[in-house]
Amino acid sequence: MFTYRLLRPLASPQFVRLSASNGYQTRRHFTALSRLKAPLIVERTAGLRYAHNKGGETGGSALSFMFLRWTKNVWSNMFGKYLLITNVLGSGILMVVGDVIAQEYEYRRGLRKQDRFDTDRMYRMFVAGALQGPLHHYVYNWMDRIMPARTFQNIIKKIMIDQLFMSPACILIFFYSVCLLERQTLEATNKELISKFPYVYMLDWMTWPAAQYVNFRYLDTKYRVTFVNICTAVYNVLMSYMKHDFGMHLPLEGELMDTSQGSGEMAIDKSDSKSAETSAR
């Protein structure tokens, strides 16, 4: 019986009972358990490591895990701590993307006589887009703060604010910043804006209400500017095309030119008539 009690810990983690004169003494036999199961654990671990290293899966899994973790950290910082920087840089970069597409189209249609890509023009478009980033950032945060519920009434209010205030402001920022970087005079900029604003604003009403409904209905606040910038990359293809006058004839431009020419001719006629009167006198 004494031998049976000593051998029991080798089979299962039980208590060992040792006889004594004054009673029983108990203790756990951890040494026997570790000697029994440690070789099996080491053998299984080594086998798994050998199998993974043999197939090259351990290194690939570790790299994939590190890449996913790094991507998650970058994403959380972009749309969390550095959201304003993300919105500003995203607005400028995606404005350039739309301009590059427009330049490629112009080059293939033979509308451009210079190089394939105009880097100065790309820089101007980046500045014009980046200047709109803070406006989008703060206004969208403000609208979601005062109208947090995604009801149909709030969505319509946000769309109307965007179309009646944000859209004209963005168009003004676009034209004045690009014309300023092109070193145009204020008078020339005003004439260009007056001639092209109705068409750009009409295009804006045809494009943005549906896109902004999706934006205000389904997306979180931190993704609103990024969604607008992605849509703007497509929208800016036509904006850049209209701004740089490649193959697009707008009726209001002709009217303005005719009126300016007519006023100039009238001024010339008046001066001629005055000179004729003075000579006659």
mmCIF file of C-alpha atoms in Angstrom:
data_model
loop_
_atom_site.group_PDB
_atom_site.id
_atom_site.type_symbol
_atom_site.label_atom_id
_atom_site.label_comp_id
_atom_site.label_asym_id
_atom_site.label_seq_id
_atom_site.Cartn_x
_atom_site.Cartn_y
_atom_site.Cartn_z
ATOM 1 C CA MET A 1 0.000 0.000 0.000
ATOM 2 C CA PHE A 2 2.871 2.363 0.779
ATOM 3 C CA THR A 3 4.452 1.677 -2.641
ATOM 4 C CA TYR A 4 1.138 2.312 -4.427
ATOM 5 C CA ARG A 5 0.768 5.670 -2.720
ATOM 6 C CA LEU A 6 4.247 6.744 -3.817
ATOM 7 C CA LEU A 7 3.675 5.820 -7.461
ATOM 8 C CA ARG A 8 0.278 7.543 -7.798
ATOM 9 C CA PRO A 9 1.710 11.039 -8.662
ATOM 10 C CA LEU A 10 3.382 9.635 -11.770
ATOM 11 C CA ALA A 11 -0.012 8.856 -13.274
ATOM 12 C CA SER A 12 -2.064 11.893 -12.201
ATOM 13 C CA PRO A 13 -1.597 15.190 -10.295
ATOM 14 C CA GLN A 14 -2.786 13.850 -6.948
ATOM 15 C CA PHE A 15 -1.570 14.479 -3.459
ATOM 16 C CA VAL A 16 1.158 12.293 -2.045
ATOM 17 C CA ARG A 17 0.504 10.947 1.406
ATOM 18 C CA LEU A 18 3.430 9.961 3.572
ATOM 19 C CA SER A 19 2.827 7.982 6.758
ATOM 20 C CA ALA A 20 4.188 9.361 9.973
ATOM 21 C CA SER A 21 3.934 8.460 13.569
ATOM 22 C CA ASN A 22 1.801 11.394 14.478
ATOM 23 C CA GLY A 23 -0.540 11.321 11.430
ATOM 24 C CA TYR A 24 -0.495 12.122 7.685
ATOM 25 C CA GLN A 25 1.587 14.734 5.850
ATOM 26 C CA THR A 26 0.540 15.947 2.372
ATOM 27 C CA ARG A 27 2.394 17.790 -0.419
ATOM 28 C CA ARG A 28 2.189 18.170 -4.214
ATOM 29 C CA HIS A 29 4.638 16.189 -6.298
ATOM 30 C CA PHE A 30 5.368 18.799 -8.992
ATOM 31 C CA THR A 31 8.792 17.393 -9.809
ATOM 32 C CA ALA A 32 7.320 14.136 -11.023
ATOM 33 C CA LEU A 33 4.737 15.906 -13.154
ATOM 34 C CA SER A 34 7.322 18.171 -14.761
ATOM 35 C CA ARG A 35 9.568 15.257 -15.532
ATOM 36 C CA LEU A 36 6.707 13.371 -17.080
ATOM 37 C CA LYS A 37 5.180 16.084 -19.328
ATOM 38 C CA ALA A 38 8.041 18.481 -20.119
ATOM 39 C CA PRO A 39 9.626 16.264 -22.832
ATOM 40 C CA LEU A 40 6.279 15.905 -24.575
ATOM 41 C CA ILE A 41 5.687 19.683 -24.600
ATOM 42 C CA VAL A 42 9.178 20.408 -25.874
ATOM 43 C CA GLU A 43 8.824 17.771 -28.558
ATOM 44 C CA ARG A 44 5.484 19.156 -29.808
ATOM 45 C CA THR A 45 6.726 22.767 -29.804
ATOM 46 C CA ALA A 46 9.857 21.842 -31.679
ATOM 47 C CA GLY A 47 7.802 19.912 -34.198
ATOM 48 C CA LEU A 48 5.490 22.851 -34.805
ATOM 49 C CA ARG A 49 8.401 25.261 -35.178
ATOM 50 C CA TYR A 50 10.105 22.904 -37.560
ATOM 51 C CA ALA A 51 6.958 22.560 -39.649
ATOM 52 C CA HIS A 52 6.411 26.329 -39.827
ATOM 53 C CA ASN A 53 10.022 27.093 -40.635
ATOM 54 C CA LYS A 54 10.069 24.389 -43.248
ATOM 55 C CA GLY A 55 7.120 25.949 -45.103
ATOM 56 C CA GLY A 56 8.203 29.535 -44.491
ATOM 57 C CA GLU A 57 4.898 30.353 -42.818
ATOM 58 C CA THR A 58 6.151 31.684 -39.511
ATOM 59 C CA GLY A 59 8.103 34.569 -41.032
ATOM 60 C CA GLY A 60 5.296 35.456 -43.422
ATOM 61 C CA SER A 61 2.689 35.384 -40.670
ATOM 62 C CA ALA A 62 4.817 37.595 -38.444
ATOM 63 C CA LEU A 63 5.395 40.110 -41.233
ATOM 64 C CA SER A 64 1.697 40.129 -42.116
ATOM 65 C CA PHE A 65 0.754 40.685 -38.489
ATOM 66 C CA MET A 66 3.279 43.524 -38.136
ATOM 67 C CA PHE A 67 2.061 45.129 -41.373
ATOM 68 C CA LEU A 68 -1.583 44.917 -40.310
ATOM 69 C CA ARG A 69 -0.770 46.351 -36.914
ATOM 70 C CA TRP A 70 1.233 49.205 -38.462
ATOM 71 C CA THR A 71 -1.584 49.921 -40.937
ATOM 72 C CA LYS A 72 -4.116 50.012 -38.112
ATOM 73 C CA ASN A 73 -1.988 52.443 -36.109
ATOM 74 C CA VAL A 74 -1.440 54.705 -39.117
ATOM 75 C CA TRP A 75 -5.146 54.652 -39.977
ATOM 76 C CA SER A 76 -6.190 55.469 -36.413
ATOM 77 C CA ASN A 77 -3.731 58.384 -36.270
ATOM 78 C CA MET A 78 -4.755 59.727 -39.682
ATOM 79 C CA PHE A 79 -8.452 59.777 -38.808
ATOM 80 C CA GLY A 80 -8.006 60.613 -35.144
ATOM 81 C CA LYS A 81 -5.154 62.682 -33.786
ATOM 82 C CA TYR A 82 -4.070 64.128 -37.157
ATOM 83 C CA LEU A 83 -7.482 64.432 -38.815
ATOM 84 C CA LEU A 84 -7.033 68.091 -39.786
ATOM 85 C CA ILE A 85 -3.675 67.380 -41.475
ATOM 86 C CA THR A 86 -5.222 64.398 -43.255
ATOM 87 C CA ASN A 87 -8.082 66.527 -44.566
ATOM 88 C CA VAL A 88 -5.814 69.353 -45.746
ATOM 89 C CA LEU A 89 -3.283 67.108 -47.499
ATOM 90 C CA GLY A 90 -6.013 64.865 -48.890
ATOM 91 C CA SER A 91 -7.828 67.840 -50.392
ATOM 92 C CA GLY A 92 -4.675 69.056 -52.121
ATOM 93 C CA ILE A 93 -3.508 65.648 -53.335
ATOM 94 C CA LEU A 94 -6.867 64.588 -54.752
ATOM 95 C CA MET A 95 -7.207 67.973 -56.451
ATOM 96 C CA VAL A 96 -3.904 67.208 -58.185
ATOM 97 C CA VAL A 97 -5.195 63.742 -59.151
ATOM 98 C CA GLY A 98 -8.171 65.302 -60.916
ATOM 99 C CA ASP A 99 -5.913 67.824 -62.673
ATOM 100 C CA VAL A 100 -3.524 65.074 -63.842
ATOM 101 C CA ILE A 101 -6.456 63.215 -65.406
ATOM 102 C CA ALA A 102 -7.551 66.424 -67.120
ATOM 103 C CA GLN A 103 -4.032 67.093 -68.409
ATOM 104 C CA GLU A 104 -3.758 63.572 -69.778
ATOM 105 C CA TYR A 105 -7.059 63.986 -71.602
ATOM 106 C CA GLU A 106 -5.968 67.346 -73.001
ATOM 107 C CA TYR A 107 -2.669 65.889 -74.185
ATOM 108 C CA ARG A 108 -4.294 62.942 -75.951
ATOM 109 C CA ARG A 109 -6.829 65.194 -77.652
ATOM 110 C CA GLY A 110 -4.034 67.432 -78.902
ATOM 111 C CA LEU A 111 -5.231 70.416 -76.876
ATOM 112 C CA ARG A 112 -1.906 70.858 -75.128
ATOM 113 C CA LYS A 113 1.063 72.117 -77.112
ATOM 114 C CA GLN A 114 3.499 71.957 -74.201
ATOM 115 C CA ASP A 115 4.751 68.979 -72.212
ATOM 116 C CA ARG A 116 2.499 66.162 -71.191
ATOM 117 C CA PHE A 117 2.184 67.371 -67.605
ATOM 118 C CA ASP A 118 2.446 70.924 -66.344
ATOM 119 C CA THR A 119 4.011 70.773 -62.868
ATOM 120 C CA ASP A 120 3.344 74.456 -62.176
ATOM 121 C CA ARG A 121 -0.313 73.938 -62.874
ATOM 122 C CA MET A 122 -0.319 70.860 -60.603
ATOM 123 C CA TYR A 123 1.211 72.950 -57.822
ATOM 124 C CA ARG A 124 -1.472 75.611 -58.212
ATOM 125 C CA MET A 125 -4.196 72.984 -58.056
ATOM 126 C CA PHE A 126 -2.649 71.486 -54.912
ATOM 127 C CA VAL A 127 -2.663 74.864 -53.185
ATOM 128 C CA ALA A 128 -6.267 75.514 -54.236
ATOM 129 C CA GLY A 129 -7.353 72.134 -52.893
ATOM 130 C CA ALA A 130 -5.396 72.401 -49.643
ATOM 131 C CA LEU A 131 -6.964 75.783 -48.897
ATOM 132 C CA GLN A 132 -10.405 74.168 -49.010
ATOM 133 C CA GLY A 133 -9.432 71.409 -46.540
ATOM 134 C CA PRO A 134 -9.783 73.427 -43.296
ATOM 135 C CA LEU A 135 -13.133 74.828 -44.432
ATOM 136 C CA HIS A 136 -14.526 71.327 -45.028
ATOM 137 C CA HIS A 137 -13.021 70.038 -41.788
ATOM 138 C CA TYR A 138 -14.494 72.629 -39.445
ATOM 139 C CA VAL A 139 -17.851 73.080 -41.168
ATOM 140 C CA TYR A 140 -18.610 69.341 -41.287
ATOM 141 C CA ASN A 141 -17.645 68.951 -37.629
ATOM 142 C CA TRP A 142 -19.873 71.900 -36.764
ATOM 143 C CA MET A 143 -22.850 70.506 -38.698
ATOM 144 C CA ASP A 144 -22.531 67.083 -37.079
ATOM 145 C CA ARG A 145 -22.235 68.691 -33.649
ATOM 146 C CA ILE A 146 -25.417 70.760 -33.916
ATOM 147 C CA MET A 147 -27.340 68.104 -35.931
ATOM 148 C CA PRO A 148 -26.061 64.722 -34.713
ATOM 149 C CA ALA A 149 -29.153 62.679 -35.640
ATOM 150 C CA ARG A 150 -29.147 61.176 -39.127
ATOM 151 C CA THR A 151 -32.751 61.958 -39.874
ATOM 152 C CA PHE A 152 -33.972 62.903 -43.330
ATOM 153 C CA GLN A 153 -34.713 66.453 -42.166
ATOM 154 C CA ASN A 154 -31.183 66.971 -40.816
ATOM 155 C CA ILE A 155 -29.640 65.507 -43.969
ATOM 156 C CA ILE A 156 -31.608 67.929 -46.153
ATOM 157 C CA LYS A 157 -30.528 70.834 -43.928
ATOM 158 C CA LYS A 158 -26.878 69.813 -44.225
ATOM 159 C CA ILE A 159 -27.158 69.494 -48.003
ATOM 160 C CA MET A 160 -28.708 72.962 -48.259
ATOM 161 C CA ILE A 161 -25.954 74.469 -46.072
ATOM 162 C CA ASP A 162 -23.372 72.766 -48.243
ATOM 163 C CA GLN A 163 -24.916 73.954 -51.503
ATOM 164 C CA LEU A 164 -25.837 77.491 -50.503
ATOM 165 C CA PHE A 165 -22.734 78.415 -48.519
ATOM 166 C CA MET A 166 -19.955 75.853 -48.850
ATOM 167 C CA SER A 167 -20.140 75.429 -52.610
ATOM 168 C CA PRO A 168 -19.876 79.150 -53.521
ATOM 169 C CA ALA A 169 -17.088 79.575 -50.965
ATOM 170 C CA CYS A 170 -15.099 76.678 -52.468
ATOM 171 C CA ILE A 171 -15.586 78.008 -55.995
ATOM 172 C CA LEU A 172 -14.332 81.457 -54.927
ATOM 173 C CA ILE A 173 -11.313 79.929 -53.138
ATOM 174 C CA PHE A 174 -10.519 77.845 -56.214
ATOM 175 C CA PHE A 175 -10.628 80.629 -58.787
ATOM 176 C CA TYR A 176 -9.000 83.379 -56.729
ATOM 177 C CA SER A 177 -6.158 81.172 -55.465
ATOM 178 C CA VAL A 178 -5.353 79.740 -58.908
ATOM 179 C CA CYS A 179 -5.588 83.132 -60.625
ATOM 180 C CA LEU A 180 -3.419 84.695 -57.932
ATOM 181 C CA LEU A 181 -0.751 82.023 -58.459
ATOM 182 C CA GLU A 182 -1.033 82.610 -62.211
ATOM 183 C CA ARG A 183 -0.260 86.296 -61.506
ATOM 184 C CA GLN A 184 -3.472 87.517 -63.066
ATOM 185 C CA THR A 185 -4.834 90.883 -62.179
ATOM 186 C CA LEU A 186 -7.873 91.224 -59.946
ATOM 187 C CA GLU A 187 -9.922 92.613 -62.833
ATOM 188 C CA ALA A 188 -9.096 89.657 -65.061
ATOM 189 C CA THR A 189 -9.894 87.255 -62.221
ATOM 190 C CA ASN A 190 -13.269 88.876 -61.627
ATOM 191 C CA LYS A 191 -14.147 88.674 -65.328
ATOM 192 C CA GLU A 192 -13.190 85.008 -65.477
ATOM 193 C CA LEU A 193 -15.166 84.242 -62.338
ATOM 194 C CA ILE A 194 -18.270 86.053 -63.582
ATOM 195 C CA SER A 195 -18.136 84.223 -66.898
ATOM 196 C CA LYS A 196 -17.592 80.724 -65.464
ATOM 197 C CA PHE A 197 -19.347 80.791 -62.082
ATOM 198 C CA PRO A 198 -22.888 80.045 -63.390
ATOM 199 C CA TYR A 199 -21.716 76.926 -65.232
ATOM 200 C CA VAL A 200 -19.584 75.661 -62.365
ATOM 201 C CA TYR A 201 -22.370 76.274 -59.841
ATOM 202 C CA MET A 202 -24.925 74.554 -62.063
ATOM 203 C CA LEU A 203 -22.593 71.577 -62.386
ATOM 204 C CA ASP A 204 -22.238 71.619 -58.612
ATOM 205 C CA TRP A 205 -26.014 71.328 -58.121
ATOM 206 C CA MET A 206 -26.132 68.445 -60.588
ATOM 207 C CA THR A 207 -23.364 66.515 -58.832
ATOM 208 C CA TRP A 208 -23.114 67.131 -55.109
ATOM 209 C CA PRO A 209 -26.602 66.753 -53.545
ATOM 210 C CA ALA A 210 -26.720 63.012 -54.274
ATOM 211 C CA ALA A 211 -23.111 62.497 -53.173
ATOM 212 C CA GLN A 212 -23.658 64.481 -49.981
ATOM 213 C CA TYR A 213 -26.777 62.496 -49.155
ATOM 214 C CA VAL A 214 -24.650 59.343 -49.081
ATOM 215 C CA ASN A 215 -22.005 61.206 -47.095
ATOM 216 C CA PHE A 216 -24.340 62.564 -44.410
ATOM 217 C CA ARG A 217 -26.489 59.431 -44.234
ATOM 218 C CA TYR A 218 -23.963 56.592 -43.997
ATOM 219 C CA LEU A 219 -20.486 57.900 -43.069
ATOM 220 C CA ASP A 220 -18.945 59.026 -39.790
ATOM 221 C CA THR A 221 -17.763 62.579 -39.300
ATOM 222 C CA LYS A 222 -14.069 61.699 -39.571
ATOM 223 C CA TYR A 223 -14.557 60.222 -43.065
ATOM 224 C CA ARG A 224 -16.664 63.029 -44.544
ATOM 225 C CA VAL A 225 -13.850 65.170 -45.943
ATOM 226 C CA THR A 226 -12.071 62.120 -47.392
ATOM 227 C CA PHE A 227 -15.265 61.045 -49.163
ATOM 228 C CA VAL A 228 -15.737 64.583 -50.517
ATOM 229 C CA ASN A 229 -12.120 64.625 -51.713
ATOM 230 C CA ILE A 230 -12.542 61.330 -53.554
ATOM 231 C CA CYS A 231 -15.650 62.656 -55.299
ATOM 232 C CA THR A 232 -13.843 65.938 -55.936
ATOM 233 C CA ALA A 233 -11.032 64.089 -57.730
ATOM 234 C CA VAL A 234 -13.581 63.147 -60.394
ATOM 235 C CA TYR A 235 -15.413 66.464 -60.234
ATOM 236 C CA ASN A 236 -12.179 68.449 -60.596
ATOM 237 C CA VAL A 237 -11.438 66.861 -63.959
ATOM 238 C CA LEU A 238 -14.154 69.044 -65.461
ATOM 239 C CA MET A 239 -13.327 71.947 -63.141
ATOM 240 C CA SER A 240 -9.732 71.993 -64.325
ATOM 241 C CA TYR A 241 -10.868 71.568 -67.909
ATOM 242 C CA MET A 242 -13.172 74.576 -67.602
ATOM 243 C CA LYS A 243 -10.605 76.676 -65.752
ATOM 244 C CA HIS A 244 -7.905 76.318 -68.364
ATOM 245 C CA ASP A 245 -10.172 76.858 -71.409
ATOM 246 C CA PHE A 246 -9.275 73.795 -73.452
ATOM 247 C CA GLY A 247 -11.854 73.284 -76.159
ATOM 248 C CA MET A 248 -14.773 74.606 -74.101
ATOM 249 C CA HIS A 249 -16.670 77.629 -75.314
ATOM 250 C CA LEU A 250 -19.001 79.243 -72.786
ATOM 251 C CA PRO A 251 -21.674 81.654 -74.096
ATOM 252 C CA LEU A 252 -21.240 84.093 -71.225
ATOM 253 C CA GLU A 253 -17.581 84.538 -72.082
ATOM 254 C CA GLY A 254 -18.528 85.610 -75.587
ATOM 255 C CA GLU A 255 -21.134 88.013 -74.216
ATOM 256 C CA LEU A 256 -18.622 89.539 -71.836
ATOM 257 C CA MET A 257 -16.075 89.875 -74.588
ATOM 258 C CA ASP A 258 -18.664 91.404 -76.876
ATOM 259 C CA THR A 259 -19.756 93.862 -74.202
ATOM 260 C CA SER A 260 -16.160 94.776 -73.394
ATOM 261 C CA GLN A 261 -15.377 95.181 -77.088
ATOM 262 C CA GLY A 262 -18.572 97.155 -77.586
ATOM 263 C CA SER A 263 -17.800 99.453 -74.675
ATOM 264 C CA GLY A 264 -14.306 99.905 -76.064
ATOM 265 C CA GLU A 265 -15.654 100.708 -79.516
ATOM 266 C CA MET A 266 -18.158 103.153 -78.019
ATOM 267 C CA ALA A 267 -15.369 104.849 -76.106
ATOM 268 C CA ILE A 268 -13.312 105.047 -79.303
ATOM 269 C CA ASP A 269 -16.293 106.444 -81.235
ATOM 270 C CA LYS A 270 -16.885 109.046 -78.544
ATOM 271 C CA SER A 271 -13.258 110.081 -78.577
ATOM 272 C CA ASP A 272 -13.314 110.268 -82.383
ATOM 273 C CA SER A 273 -16.464 112.346 -82.341
ATOM 274 C CA LYS A 274 -15.000 114.690 -79.754
ATOM 275 C CA SER A 275 -11.814 115.064 -81.752
ATOM 276 C CA ALA A 276 -13.869 115.730 -84.881
ATOM 277 C CA GLU A 277 -15.877 118.409 -83.091
ATOM 278 C CA THR A 278 -12.785 120.092 -81.777
ATOM 279 C CA SER A 279 -11.169 120.053 -85.226
ATOM 280 C CA ALA A 280 -14.346 121.445 -86.764
ATOM 281 C CA ARG A 281 -14.351 124.268 -84.254
#
